[in-house]
JSON list of C-alpha atoms in Angstrom, two decimals:
[
{"chain": "A", "resi": 1, "resn": "MET", "atom": "CA", "xyz": [-44.40, -13.91, -22.26]},
{"chain": "A", "resi": 2, "resn": "LEU", "atom": "CA", "xyz": [-40.60, -13.55, -22.49]},
{"chain": "A", "resi": 3, "resn": "MET", "atom": "CA", "xyz": [-39.05, -12.13, -25.66]},
{"chain": "A", "resi": 4, "resn": "ASP", "atom": "CA", "xyz": [-36.92, -14.51, -27.55]},
{"chain": "A", "resi": 5, "resn": "LEU", "atom": "CA", "xyz": [-33.35, -13.28, -27.11]},
{"chain": "A", "resi": 6, "resn": "SER", "atom": "CA", "xyz": [-31.80, -15.54, -29.54]},
{"chain": "A", "resi": 7, "resn": "PRO", "atom": "CA", "xyz": [-30.14, -13.92, -32.62]},
{"chain": "A", "resi": 8, "resn": "SER", "atom": "CA", "xyz": [-33.02, -15.09, -34.98]},
{"chain": "A", "resi": 9, "resn": "GLY", "atom": "CA", "xyz": [-35.68, -13.92, -32.45]},
{"chain": "A", "resi": 10, "resn": "PHE", "atom": "CA", "xyz": [-34.09, -10.53, -32.08]},
{"chain": "A", "resi": 11, "resn": "GLY", "atom": "CA", "xyz": [-33.69, -10.23, -35.83]},
{"chain": "A", "resi": 12, "resn": "ASP", "atom": "CA", "xyz": [-37.41, -10.92, -36.28]},
{"chain": "A", "resi": 13, "resn": "PHE", "atom": "CA", "xyz": [-38.28, -8.34, -33.56]},
{"chain": "A", "resi": 14, "resn": "ALA", "atom": "CA", "xyz": [-36.06, -5.78, -35.19]},
{"chain": "A", "resi": 15, "resn": "ARG", "atom": "CA", "xyz": [-37.57, -6.36, -38.66]},
{"chain": "A", "resi": 16, "resn": "LYS", "atom": "CA", "xyz": [-41.12, -6.00, -37.25]},
{"chain": "A", "resi": 17, "resn": "VAL", "atom": "CA", "xyz": [-40.22, -2.76, -35.50]},
{"chain": "A", "resi": 18, "resn": "PHE", "atom": "CA", "xyz": [-38.58, -1.37, -38.65]},
{"chain": "A", "resi": 19, "resn": "HIS", "atom": "CA", "xyz": [-41.51, -2.47, -40.79]},
{"chain": "A", "resi": 20, "resn": "ARG", "atom": "CA", "xyz": [-43.93, -0.75, -38.45]},
{"chain": "A", "resi": 21, "resn": "GLU", "atom": "CA", "xyz": [-41.94, 2.52, -38.28]},
{"chain": "A", "resi": 22, "resn": "PHE", "atom": "CA", "xyz": [-41.48, 2.46, -42.09]},
{"chain": "A", "resi": 23, "resn": "SER", "atom": "CA", "xyz": [-45.17, 1.86, -42.71]},
{"chain": "A", "resi": 24, "resn": "SER", "atom": "CA", "xyz": [-46.11, 4.66, -40.37]},
{"chain": "A", "resi": 25, "resn": "HIS", "atom": "CA", "xyz": [-43.64, 7.08, -41.94]},
{"chain": "A", "resi": 26, "resn": "TYR", "atom": "CA", "xyz": [-44.98, 6.17, -45.44]},
{"chain": "A", "resi": 27, "resn": "GLU", "atom": "CA", "xyz": [-48.57, 6.65, -44.32]},
{"chain": "A", "resi": 28, "resn": "THR", "atom": "CA", "xyz": [-47.73, 10.11, -42.90]},
{"chain": "A", "resi": 29, "resn": "ILE", "atom": "CA", "xyz": [-46.03, 11.15, -46.17]},
{"chain": "A", "resi": 30, "resn": "GLU", "atom": "CA", "xyz": [-48.82, 9.73, -48.23]},
{"chain": "A", "resi": 31, "resn": "PHE", "atom": "CA", "xyz": [-51.39, 11.63, -46.10]},
{"chain": "A", "resi": 32, "resn": "ALA", "atom": "CA", "xyz": [-49.48, 14.84, -46.52]},
{"chain": "A", "resi": 33, "resn": "ARG", "atom": "CA", "xyz": [-49.21, 14.34, -50.27]},
{"chain": "A", "resi": 34, "resn": "LYS", "atom": "CA", "xyz": [-52.90, 13.62, -50.77]},
{"chain": "A", "resi": 35, "resn": "ASN", "atom": "CA", "xyz": [-53.97, 16.62, -48.61]},
{"chain": "A", "resi": 36, "resn": "ALA", "atom": "CA", "xyz": [-51.29, 19.23, -49.54]},
{"chain": "A", "resi": 37, "resn": "ALA", "atom": "CA", "xyz": [-53.74, 21.15, -51.69]},
{"chain": "A", "resi": 38, "resn": "ASN", "atom": "CA", "xyz": [-56.46, 20.92, -49.03]},
{"chain": "A", "resi": 39, "resn": "PHE", "atom": "CA", "xyz": [-54.02, 22.30, -46.53]},
{"chain": "A", "resi": 40, "resn": "LEU", "atom": "CA", "xyz": [-53.55, 25.31, -48.86]},
{"chain": "A", "resi": 41, "resn": "SER", "atom": "CA", "xyz": [-57.32, 25.75, -49.12]},
{"chain": "A", "resi": 42, "resn": "MET", "atom": "CA", "xyz": [-57.70, 25.59, -45.43]},
{"chain": "A", "resi": 43, "resn": "ALA", "atom": "CA", "xyz": [-54.95, 28.19, -44.98]},
{"chain": "A", "resi": 44, "resn": "ASN", "atom": "CA", "xyz": [-56.88, 30.40, -47.56]},
{"chain": "A", "resi": 45, "resn": "LEU", "atom": "CA", "xyz": [-60.05, 29.81, -45.45]},
{"chain": "A", "resi": 46, "resn": "LEU", "atom": "CA", "xyz": [-58.11, 30.81, -42.31]},
{"chain": "A", "resi": 47, "resn": "MET", "atom": "CA", "xyz": [-56.91, 34.03, -43.99]},
{"chain": "A", "resi": 48, "resn": "GLY", "atom": "CA", "xyz": [-60.51, 34.89, -44.80]},
{"chain": "A", "resi": 49, "resn": "LEU", "atom": "CA", "xyz": [-61.83, 34.25, -41.32]},
{"chain": "A", "resi": 50, "resn": "SER", "atom": "CA", "xyz": [-58.85, 36.19, -39.82]},
{"chain": "A", "resi": 51, "resn": "SER", "atom": "CA", "xyz": [-59.52, 39.05, -42.27]},
{"chain": "A", "resi": 52, "resn": "ILE", "atom": "CA", "xyz": [-63.18, 39.23, -41.05]},
{"chain": "A", "resi": 53, "resn": "LEU", "atom": "CA", "xyz": [-62.00, 39.37, -37.42]},
{"chain": "A", "resi": 54, "resn": "CYS", "atom": "CA", "xyz": [-59.52, 42.09, -38.23]},
{"chain": "A", "resi": 55, "resn": "THR", "atom": "CA", "xyz": [-62.28, 44.14, -39.96]},
{"chain": "A", "resi": 56, "resn": "LEU", "atom": "CA", "xyz": [-64.61, 43.69, -37.08]},
{"chain": "A", "resi": 57, "resn": "ASN", "atom": "CA", "xyz": [-61.82, 44.89, -34.72]},
{"chain": "A", "resi": 58, "resn": "GLY", "atom": "CA", "xyz": [-61.04, 47.98, -36.85]},
{"chain": "A", "resi": 59, "resn": "SER", "atom": "CA", "xyz": [-57.73, 46.61, -38.26]},
{"chain": "A", "resi": 60, "resn": "TRP", "atom": "CA", "xyz": [-58.69, 47.12, -41.94]},
{"chain": "A", "resi": 61, "resn": "GLN", "atom": "CA", "xyz": [-55.05, 47.33, -43.17]},
{"chain": "A", "resi": 62, "resn": "CYS", "atom": "CA", "xyz": [-54.38, 43.90, -41.61]},
{"chain": "A", "resi": 63, "resn": "ALA", "atom": "CA", "xyz": [-57.60, 42.55, -43.11]},
{"chain": "A", "resi": 64, "resn": "ALA", "atom": "CA", "xyz": [-56.63, 43.66, -46.64]},
{"chain": "A", "resi": 65, "resn": "TRP", "atom": "CA", "xyz": [-53.08, 42.13, -46.36]},
{"chain": "A", "resi": 66, "resn": "LEU", "atom": "CA", "xyz": [-54.61, 38.75, -45.25]},
{"chain": "A", "resi": 67, "resn": "LEU", "atom": "CA", "xyz": [-56.78, 38.82, -48.34]},
{"chain": "A", "resi": 68, "resn": "LEU", "atom": "CA", "xyz": [-53.68, 39.28, -50.53]},
{"chain": "A", "resi": 69, "resn": "ILE", "atom": "CA", "xyz": [-52.14, 36.35, -48.84]},
{"chain": "A", "resi": 70, "resn": "GLY", "atom": "CA", "xyz": [-55.29, 34.39, -49.52]},
{"chain": "A", "resi": 71, "resn": "PHE", "atom": "CA", "xyz": [-55.12, 35.38, -53.13]},
{"chain": "A", "resi": 72, "resn": "MET", "atom": "CA", "xyz": [-51.66, 33.82, -53.42]},
{"chain": "A", "resi": 73, "resn": "LEU", "atom": "CA", "xyz": [-52.68, 30.65, -51.63]},
{"chain": "A", "resi": 74, "resn": "ASP", "atom": "CA", "xyz": [-55.66, 30.21, -53.98]},
{"chain": "A", "resi": 75, "resn": "LEU", "atom": "CA", "xyz": [-53.41, 30.37, -57.00]},
{"chain": "A", "resi": 76, "resn": "ALA", "atom": "CA", "xyz": [-51.24, 27.66, -55.54]},
{"chain": "A", "resi": 77, "resn": "ASP", "atom": "CA", "xyz": [-53.72, 25.07, -54.32]},
{"chain": "A", "resi": 78, "resn": "GLY", "atom": "CA", "xyz": [-55.02, 24.10, -57.75]},
{"chain": "A", "resi": 79, "resn": "ALA", "atom": "CA", "xyz": [-51.47, 23.76, -59.13]},
{"chain": "A", "resi": 80, "resn": "VAL", "atom": "CA", "xyz": [-50.46, 21.60, -56.24]},
{"chain": "A", "resi": 81, "resn": "ALA", "atom": "CA", "xyz": [-53.49, 19.30, -56.62]},
{"chain": "A", "resi": 82, "resn": "ARG", "atom": "CA", "xyz": [-52.85, 18.79, -60.29]},
{"chain": "A", "resi": 83, "resn": "GLN", "atom": "CA", "xyz": [-49.09, 18.28, -59.93]},
{"chain": "A", "resi": 84, "resn": "LEU", "atom": "CA", "xyz": [-49.63, 15.70, -57.13]},
{"chain": "A", "resi": 85, "resn": "ASN", "atom": "CA", "xyz": [-52.60, 14.15, -58.96]},
{"chain": "A", "resi": 86, "resn": "THR", "atom": "CA", "xyz": [-54.83, 14.64, -55.85]},
{"chain": "A", "resi": 87, "resn": "CYS", "atom": "CA", "xyz": [-57.76, 16.48, -57.40]},
{"chain": "A", "resi": 88, "resn": "SER", "atom": "CA", "xyz": [-61.05, 15.46, -55.73]},
{"chain": "A", "resi": 89, "resn": "ALA", "atom": "CA", "xyz": [-64.64, 16.50, -55.33]},
{"chain": "A", "resi": 90, "resn": "LEU", "atom": "CA", "xyz": [-63.95, 17.27, -51.61]},
{"chain": "A", "resi": 91, "resn": "GLY", "atom": "CA", "xyz": [-61.00, 19.45, -52.51]},
{"chain": "A", "resi": 92, "resn": "ALA", "atom": "CA", "xyz": [-63.08, 21.40, -55.04]},
{"chain": "A", "resi": 93, "resn": "LYS", "atom": "CA", "xyz": [-65.85, 22.04, -52.50]},
{"chain": "A", "resi": 94, "resn": "LEU", "atom": "CA", "xyz": [-63.29, 23.06, -49.85]},
{"chain": "A", "resi": 95, "resn": "ASP", "atom": "CA", "xyz": [-61.67, 25.42, -52.40]},
{"chain": "A", "resi": 96, "resn": "ASP", "atom": "CA", "xyz": [-65.11, 27.07, -53.21]},
{"chain": "A", "resi": 97, "resn": "PHE", "atom": "CA", "xyz": [-65.95, 27.44, -49.57]},
{"chain": "A", "resi": 98, "resn": "ALA", "atom": "CA", "xyz": [-62.56, 29.09, -48.87]},
{"chain": "A", "resi": 99, "resn": "ASP", "atom": "CA", "xyz": [-63.00, 31.35, -51.88]},
{"chain": "A", "resi": 100, "resn": "PHE", "atom": "CA", "xyz": [-66.52, 32.38, -50.75]},
{"chain": "A", "resi": 101, "resn": "THR", "atom": "CA", "xyz": [-65.30, 33.15, -47.29]},
{"chain": "A", "resi": 102, "resn": "SER", "atom": "CA", "xyz": [-62.07, 35.08, -48.33]},
{"chain": "A", "resi": 103, "resn": "PHE", "atom": "CA", "xyz": [-63.03, 36.66, -51.55]},
{"chain": "A", "resi": 104, "resn": "GLY", "atom": "CA", "xyz": [-66.76, 37.00, -50.86]},
{"chain": "A", "resi": 105, "resn": "LEU", "atom": "CA", "xyz": [-67.53, 37.73, -47.15]},
{"chain": "A", "resi": 106, "resn": "ALA", "atom": "CA", "xyz": [-64.14, 39.07, -46.04]},
{"chain": "A", "resi": 107, "resn": "THR", "atom": "CA", "xyz": [-63.65, 41.21, -49.13]},
{"chain": "A", "resi": 108, "resn": "ALA", "atom": "CA", "xyz": [-67.18, 42.67, -48.95]},
{"chain": "A", "resi": 109, "resn": "LEU", "atom": "CA", "xyz": [-66.43, 43.81, -45.34]},
{"chain": "A", "resi": 110, "resn": "LEU", "atom": "CA", "xyz": [-63.66, 46.04, -46.59]},
{"chain": "A", "resi": 111, "resn": "LEU", "atom": "CA", "xyz": [-66.48, 48.54, -47.30]},
{"chain": "A", "resi": 112, "resn": "HIS", "atom": "CA", "xyz": [-66.84, 49.20, -43.57]},
{"chain": "A", "resi": 113, "resn": "THR", "atom": "CA", "xyz": [-69.41, 52.03, -43.20]},
{"chain": "A", "resi": 114, "resn": "ASN", "atom": "CA", "xyz": [-72.73, 52.48, -41.48]},
{"chain": "A", "resi": 115, "resn": "SER", "atom": "CA", "xyz": [-74.60, 53.69, -44.58]},
{"chain": "A", "resi": 116, "resn": "LEU", "atom": "CA", "xyz": [-77.60, 51.67, -45.65]},
{"chain": "A", "resi": 117, "resn": "LEU", "atom": "CA", "xyz": [-76.54, 52.11, -49.34]},
{"chain": "A", "resi": 118, "resn": "ASP", "atom": "CA", "xyz": [-73.15, 50.58, -48.53]},
{"chain": "A", "resi": 119, "resn": "ALA", "atom": "CA", "xyz": [-74.76, 47.69, -46.61]},
{"chain": "A", "resi": 120, "resn": "LEU", "atom": "CA", "xyz": [-76.81, 46.90, -49.70]},
{"chain": "A", "resi": 121, "resn": "LEU", "atom": "CA", "xyz": [-73.69, 47.12, -51.84]},
{"chain": "A", "resi": 122, "resn": "VAL", "atom": "CA", "xyz": [-71.96, 44.58, -49.51]},
{"chain": "A", "resi": 123, "resn": "VAL", "atom": "CA", "xyz": [-74.90, 42.25, -49.89]},
{"chain": "A", "resi": 124, "resn": "VAL", "atom": "CA", "xyz": [-74.95, 42.59, -53.68]},
{"chain": "A", "resi": 125, "resn": "TYR", "atom": "CA", "xyz": [-71.20, 41.90, -53.83]},
{"chain": "A", "resi": 126, "resn": "VAL", "atom": "CA", "xyz": [-71.47, 38.75, -51.73]},
{"chain": "A", "resi": 127, "resn": "LEU", "atom": "CA", "xyz": [-74.35, 37.58, -53.98]},
{"chain": "A", "resi": 128, "resn": "ALA", "atom": "CA", "xyz": [-72.26, 38.25, -57.07]},
{"chain": "A", "resi": 129, "resn": "VAL", "atom": "CA", "xyz": [-69.41, 36.14, -55.68]},
{"chain": "A", "resi": 130, "resn": "LEU", "atom": "CA", "xyz": [-71.92, 33.33, -54.80]},
{"chain": "A", "resi": 131, "resn": "THR", "atom": "CA", "xyz": [-73.38, 33.52, -58.33]},
{"chain": "A", "resi": 132, "resn": "ARG", "atom": "CA", "xyz": [-69.94, 33.47, -59.89]},
{"chain": "A", "resi": 133, "resn": "LEU", "atom": "CA", "xyz": [-68.90, 30.42, -57.85]},
{"chain": "A", "resi": 134, "resn": "CYS", "atom": "CA", "xyz": [-72.08, 28.38, -58.16]},
{"chain": "A", "resi": 135, "resn": "PHE", "atom": "CA", "xyz": [-73.72, 29.06, -61.40]},
{"chain": "A", "resi": 136, "resn": "TYR", "atom": "CA", "xyz": [-71.17, 30.28, -63.94]},
{"chain": "A", "resi": 137, "resn": "SER", "atom": "CA", "xyz": [-69.72, 27.56, -66.06]},
{"chain": "A", "resi": 138, "resn": "SER", "atom": "CA", "xyz": [-68.10, 28.42, -69.46]},
{"chain": "A", "resi": 139, "resn": "GLY", "atom": "CA", "xyz": [-68.30, 25.01, -70.93]},
{"chain": "A", "resi": 140, "resn": "ILE", "atom": "CA", "xyz": [-64.95, 25.78, -72.52]},
{"chain": "A", "resi": 141, "resn": "PRO", "atom": "CA", "xyz": [-61.81, 23.91, -71.28]},
{"chain": "A", "resi": 142, "resn": "PHE", "atom": "CA", "xyz": [-59.37, 26.12, -69.41]},
{"chain": "A", "resi": 143, "resn": "MET", "atom": "CA", "xyz": [-61.74, 29.09, -69.38]},
{"chain": "A", "resi": 144, "resn": "TYR", "atom": "CA", "xyz": [-63.83, 30.99, -66.79]},
{"chain": "A", "resi": 145, "resn": "ARG", "atom": "CA", "xyz": [-67.19, 32.68, -67.41]},
{"chain": "A", "resi": 146, "resn": "GLY", "atom": "CA", "xyz": [-67.16, 35.99, -65.46]},
{"chain": "A", "resi": 147, "resn": "LEU", "atom": "CA", "xyz": [-64.13, 37.50, -63.64]},
{"chain": "A", "resi": 148, "resn": "PRO", "atom": "CA", "xyz": [-62.74, 35.06, -61.00]},
{"chain": "A", "resi": 149, "resn": "CYS", "atom": "CA", "xyz": [-63.44, 36.45, -57.63]},
{"chain": "A", "resi": 150, "resn": "PRO", "atom": "CA", "xyz": [-59.84, 36.26, -56.26]},
{"chain": "A", "resi": 151, "resn": "TYR", "atom": "CA", "xyz": [-58.79, 38.97, -58.77]},
{"chain": "A", "resi": 152, "resn": "ALA", "atom": "CA", "xyz": [-61.74, 41.19, -57.73]},
{"chain": "A", "resi": 153, "resn": "SER", "atom": "CA", "xyz": [-60.67, 40.74, -54.11]},
{"chain": "A", "resi": 154, "resn": "ALA", "atom": "CA", "xyz": [-57.02, 41.51, -54.80]},
{"chain": "A", "resi": 155, "resn": "ILE", "atom": "CA", "xyz": [-57.95, 44.75, -56.59]},
{"chain": "A", "resi": 156, "resn": "LEU", "atom": "CA", "xyz": [-60.22, 45.84, -53.76]},
{"chain": "A", "resi": 157, "resn": "ALA", "atom": "CA", "xyz": [-57.66, 44.91, -51.08]},
{"chain": "A", "resi": 158, "resn": "CYS", "atom": "CA", "xyz": [-54.97, 46.96, -52.94]},
{"chain": "A", "resi": 159, "resn": "ALA", "atom": "CA", "xyz": [-57.24, 49.85, -53.49]},
{"chain": "A", "resi": 160, "resn": "SER", "atom": "CA", "xyz": [-58.19, 49.88, -49.83]},
{"chain": "A", "resi": 161, "resn": "LEU", "atom": "CA", "xyz": [-54.52, 49.92, -48.75]},
{"chain": "A", "resi": 162, "resn": "LEU", "atom": "CA", "xyz": [-53.42, 52.52, -51.26]},
{"chain": "A", "resi": 163, "resn": "THR", "atom": "CA", "xyz": [-56.27, 54.94, -50.73]},
{"chain": "A", "resi": 164, "resn": "GLY", "atom": "CA", "xyz": [-56.56, 54.63, -46.97]},
{"chain": "A", "resi": 165, "resn": "SER", "atom": "CA", "xyz": [-59.91, 52.81, -47.38]},
{"chain": "A", "resi": 166, "resn": "HIS", "atom": "CA", "xyz": [-61.46, 55.82, -49.13]},
{"chain": "A", "resi": 167, "resn": "THR", "atom": "CA", "xyz": [-65.16, 55.19, -49.14]},
{"chain": "A", "resi": 168, "resn": "VAL", "atom": "CA", "xyz": [-65.98, 56.71, -52.55]},
{"chain": "A", "resi": 169, "resn": "VAL", "atom": "CA", "xyz": [-63.22, 54.98, -54.40]},
{"chain": "A", "resi": 170, "resn": "LEU", "atom": "CA", "xyz": [-64.13, 51.62, -52.83]},
{"chain": "A", "resi": 171, "resn": "ARG", "atom": "CA", "xyz": [-67.77, 52.10, -53.70]},
{"chain": "A", "resi": 172, "resn": "ALA", "atom": "CA", "xyz": [-66.82, 52.65, -57.34]},
{"chain": "A", "resi": 173, "resn": "ILE", "atom": "CA", "xyz": [-64.51, 49.68, -57.50]},
{"chain": "A", "resi": 174, "resn": "PHE", "atom": "CA", "xyz": [-67.06, 47.48, -55.75]},
{"chain": "A", "resi": 175, "resn": "ILE", "atom": "CA", "xyz": [-69.62, 48.24, -58.40]},
{"chain": "A", "resi": 176, "resn": "ILE", "atom": "CA", "xyz": [-67.12, 47.65, -61.25]},
{"chain": "A", "resi": 177, "resn": "MET", "atom": "CA", "xyz": [-66.05, 44.39, -59.78]},
{"chain": "A", "resi": 178, "resn": "ILE", "atom": "CA", "xyz": [-69.64, 43.19, -59.38]},
{"chain": "A", "resi": 179, "resn": "LEU", "atom": "CA", "xyz": [-70.29, 44.02, -63.08]},
{"chain": "A", "resi": 180, "resn": "PHE", "atom": "CA", "xyz": [-67.20, 42.11, -64.13]},
{"chain": "A", "resi": 181, "resn": "MET", "atom": "CA", "xyz": [-68.14, 39.01, -62.07]},
{"chain": "A", "resi": 182, "resn": "ILE", "atom": "CA", "xyz": [-71.70, 38.77, -63.34]},
{"chain": "A", "resi": 183, "resn": "ASP", "atom": "CA", "xyz": [-70.71, 39.60, -66.90]},
{"chain": "A", "resi": 184, "resn": "GLN", "atom": "CA", "xyz": [-70.65, 36.71, -69.50]},
{"chain": "A", "resi": 185, "resn": "GLY", "atom": "CA", "xyz": [-67.11, 37.53, -70.57]},
{"chain": "A", "resi": 186, "resn": "VAL", "atom": "CA", "xyz": [-64.69, 34.69, -70.87]},
{"chain": "A", "resi": 187, "resn": "TYR", "atom": "CA", "xyz": [-61.36, 34.67, -68.92]},
{"chain": "A", "resi": 188, "resn": "PRO", "atom": "CA", "xyz": [-58.53, 32.14, -69.22]},
{"chain": "A", "resi": 189, "resn": "HIS", "atom": "CA", "xyz": [-57.75, 29.63, -66.50]},
{"chain": "A", "resi": 190, "resn": "ASP", "atom": "CA", "xyz": [-54.99, 31.18, -64.40]},
{"chain": "A", "resi": 191, "resn": "LYS", "atom": "CA", "xyz": [-52.61, 28.20, -64.18]},
{"chain": "A", "resi": 192, "resn": "ILE", "atom": "CA", "xyz": [-49.77, 30.46, -63.43]},
{"chain": "A", "resi": 193, "resn": "LEU", "atom": "CA", "xyz": [-47.53, 27.91, -61.70]},
{"chain": "A", "resi": 194, "resn": "GLU", "atom": "CA", "xyz": [-48.03, 25.46, -64.70]},
{"chain": "A", "resi": 195, "resn": "SER", "atom": "CA", "xyz": [-47.37, 27.90, -67.47]},
{"chain": "A", "resi": 196, "resn": "GLN", "atom": "CA", "xyz": [-44.41, 29.99, -68.83]},
{"chain": "A", "resi": 197, "resn": "LEU", "atom": "CA", "xyz": [-41.49, 30.78, -66.70]},
{"chain": "A", "resi": 198, "resn": "TRP", "atom": "CA", "xyz": [-42.29, 34.44, -66.57]},
{"chain": "A", "resi": 199, "resn": "LYS", "atom": "CA", "xyz": [-45.60, 33.76, -65.08]},
{"chain": "A", "resi": 200, "resn": "LYS", "atom": "CA", "xyz": [-44.04, 31.73, -62.41]},
{"chain": "A", "resi": 201, "resn": "MET", "atom": "CA", "xyz": [-41.66, 34.60, -61.76]},
{"chain": "A", "resi": 202, "resn": "VAL", "atom": "CA", "xyz": [-44.66, 36.89, -61.44]},
{"chain": "A", "resi": 203, "resn": "PHE", "atom": "CA", "xyz": [-46.07, 34.65, -58.77]},
{"chain": "A", "resi": 204, "resn": "ALA", "atom": "CA", "xyz": [-42.69, 34.41, -56.94]},
{"chain": "A", "resi": 205, "resn": "GLY", "atom": "CA", "xyz": [-42.43, 38.20, -57.04]},
{"chain": "A", "resi": 206, "resn": "GLY", "atom": "CA", "xyz": [-45.85, 38.51, -55.50]},
{"chain": "A", "resi": 207, "resn": "VAL", "atom": "CA", "xyz": [-44.89, 36.15, -52.68]},
{"chain": "A", "resi": 208, "resn": "ALA", "atom": "CA", "xyz": [-41.61, 38.10, -52.11]},
{"chain": "A", "resi": 209, "resn": "MET", "atom": "CA", "xyz": [-43.43, 41.42, -51.99]},
{"chain": "A", "resi": 210, "resn": "ILE", "atom": "CA", "xyz": [-45.80, 40.15, -49.27]},
{"chain": "A", "resi": 211, "resn": "VAL", "atom": "CA", "xyz": [-43.11, 38.40, -47.23]},
{"chain": "A", "resi": 212, "resn": "CYS", "atom": "CA", "xyz": [-40.76, 41.35, -47.28]},
{"chain": "A", "resi": 213, "resn": "SER", "atom": "CA", "xyz": [-43.69, 43.79, -46.74]},
{"chain": "A", "resi": 214, "resn": "PHE", "atom": "CA", "xyz": [-42.66, 46.19, -49.44]},
{"chain": "A", "resi": 215, "resn": "TYR", "atom": "CA", "xyz": [-45.57, 48.60, -48.88]},
{"chain": "A", "resi": 216, "resn": "PRO", "atom": "CA", "xyz": [-46.90, 50.32, -51.02]},
{"chain": "A", "resi": 217, "resn": "LEU", "atom": "CA", "xyz": [-44.82, 48.58, -53.74]},
{"chain": "A", "resi": 218, "resn": "ALA", "atom": "CA", "xyz": [-46.46, 45.24, -52.92]},
{"chain": "A", "resi": 219, "resn": "CYS", "atom": "CA", "xyz": [-49.90, 46.81, -53.37]},
{"chain": "A", "resi": 220, "resn": "LEU", "atom": "CA", "xyz": [-48.98, 48.41, -56.73]},
{"chain": "A", "resi": 221, "resn": "TYR", "atom": "CA", "xyz": [-47.47, 45.02, -57.90]},
{"chain": "A", "resi": 222, "resn": "HIS", "atom": "CA", "xyz": [-50.58, 43.02, -57.05]},
{"chain": "A", "resi": 223, "resn": "LEU", "atom": "CA", "xyz": [-52.83, 45.79, -58.42]},
{"chain": "A", "resi": 224, "resn": "VAL", "atom": "CA", "xyz": [-51.06, 45.92, -61.81]},
{"chain": "A", "resi": 225, "resn": "TRP", "atom": "CA", "xyz": [-50.99, 42.02, -61.92]},
{"chain": "A", "resi": 226, "resn": "SER", "atom": "CA", "xyz": [-54.74, 41.75, -61.29]},
{"chain": "A", "resi": 227, "resn": "MET", "atom": "CA", "xyz": [-55.65, 44.62, -63.59]},
{"chain": "A", "resi": 228, "resn": "SER", "atom": "CA", "xyz": [-53.56, 43.05, -66.48]},
{"chain": "A", "resi": 229, "resn": "TYR", "atom": "CA", "xyz": [-55.62, 39.90, -66.02]},
{"chain": "A", "resi": 230, "resn": "ILE", "atom": "CA", "xyz": [-58.76, 41.85, -66.53]},
{"chain": "A", "resi": 231, "resn": "LEU", "atom": "CA", "xyz": [-57.52, 44.13, -69.39]},
{"chain": "A", "resi": 232, "resn": "PHE", "atom": "CA", "xyz": [-55.40, 41.62, -71.34]},
{"chain": "A", "resi": 233, "resn": "PRO", "atom": "CA", "xyz": [-56.69, 38.17, -70.43]},
{"chain": "A", "resi": 234, "resn": "ASP", "atom": "CA", "xyz": [-55.95, 36.41, -73.70]},
{"chain": "A", "resi": 235, "resn": "VAL", "atom": "CA", "xyz": [-52.79, 38.26, -74.68]},
{"chain": "A", "resi": 236, "resn": "LEU", "atom": "CA", "xyz": [-51.03, 37.79, -71.40]},
{"chain": "A", "resi": 237, "resn": "TRP", "atom": "CA", "xyz": [-52.67, 35.09, -69.28]},
{"chain": "A", "resi": 238, "resn": "SER", "atom": "CA", "xyz": [-54.02, 32.42, -71.67]},
{"chain": "A", "resi": 239, "resn": "PHE", "atom": "CA", "xyz": [-52.92, 29.04, -70.57]},
{"chain": "A", "resi": 240, "resn": "LYS", "atom": "CA", "xyz": [-49.80, 27.80, -72.31]},
{"chain": "A", "resi": 241, "resn": "VAL", "atom": "CA", "xyz": [-47.53, 25.10, -71.02]}
]
């Protein structure tokens, strides 16, 4: 069939092409908007899997840095989902799976020794993270029951980097973090990117530290940040818009 080359026919053809291109562009943007938070969760999952591979290959420093990147991604994905109004059951499950991989399995492998005692400690840590993710619900709006595992992971990653992966120090911190995670203590929801300006600046500072590789300043920064959440949860980190 020959195309109608009359002005009206060409105009109709141009409008159809424009409409098709516009629709395709809009669908692409809408797909990206709906899945922006999921992309961040997938990136967190990728950091966790990469950290595991680094640990298995003996690159424990790289493994710890990847966990800190995952920590920042985890803080961002929930905020993005709420801001774009794209919260979903699938997104929540993906976030939990990414958290378990990065802050459970990958973090537990930071204690890389051949000791049977350490192997048991690794198993207990993973079970503590699983328990924290699956069974702990505070029943209180904007509150967590038990220490959120991303903060435990950030502390362990920083301790590993700052101490040269000192086994005795890591054992002690592993045990402390396990106790905090299975404890019934209440912690505020860390909506850092949806709260006061200074909290957003803290997040931006954490990103800048990692991007610019200010070591060991970046480790100290994230360590103090995470410790402040544990020691002063209500005074500093309660959710306020």
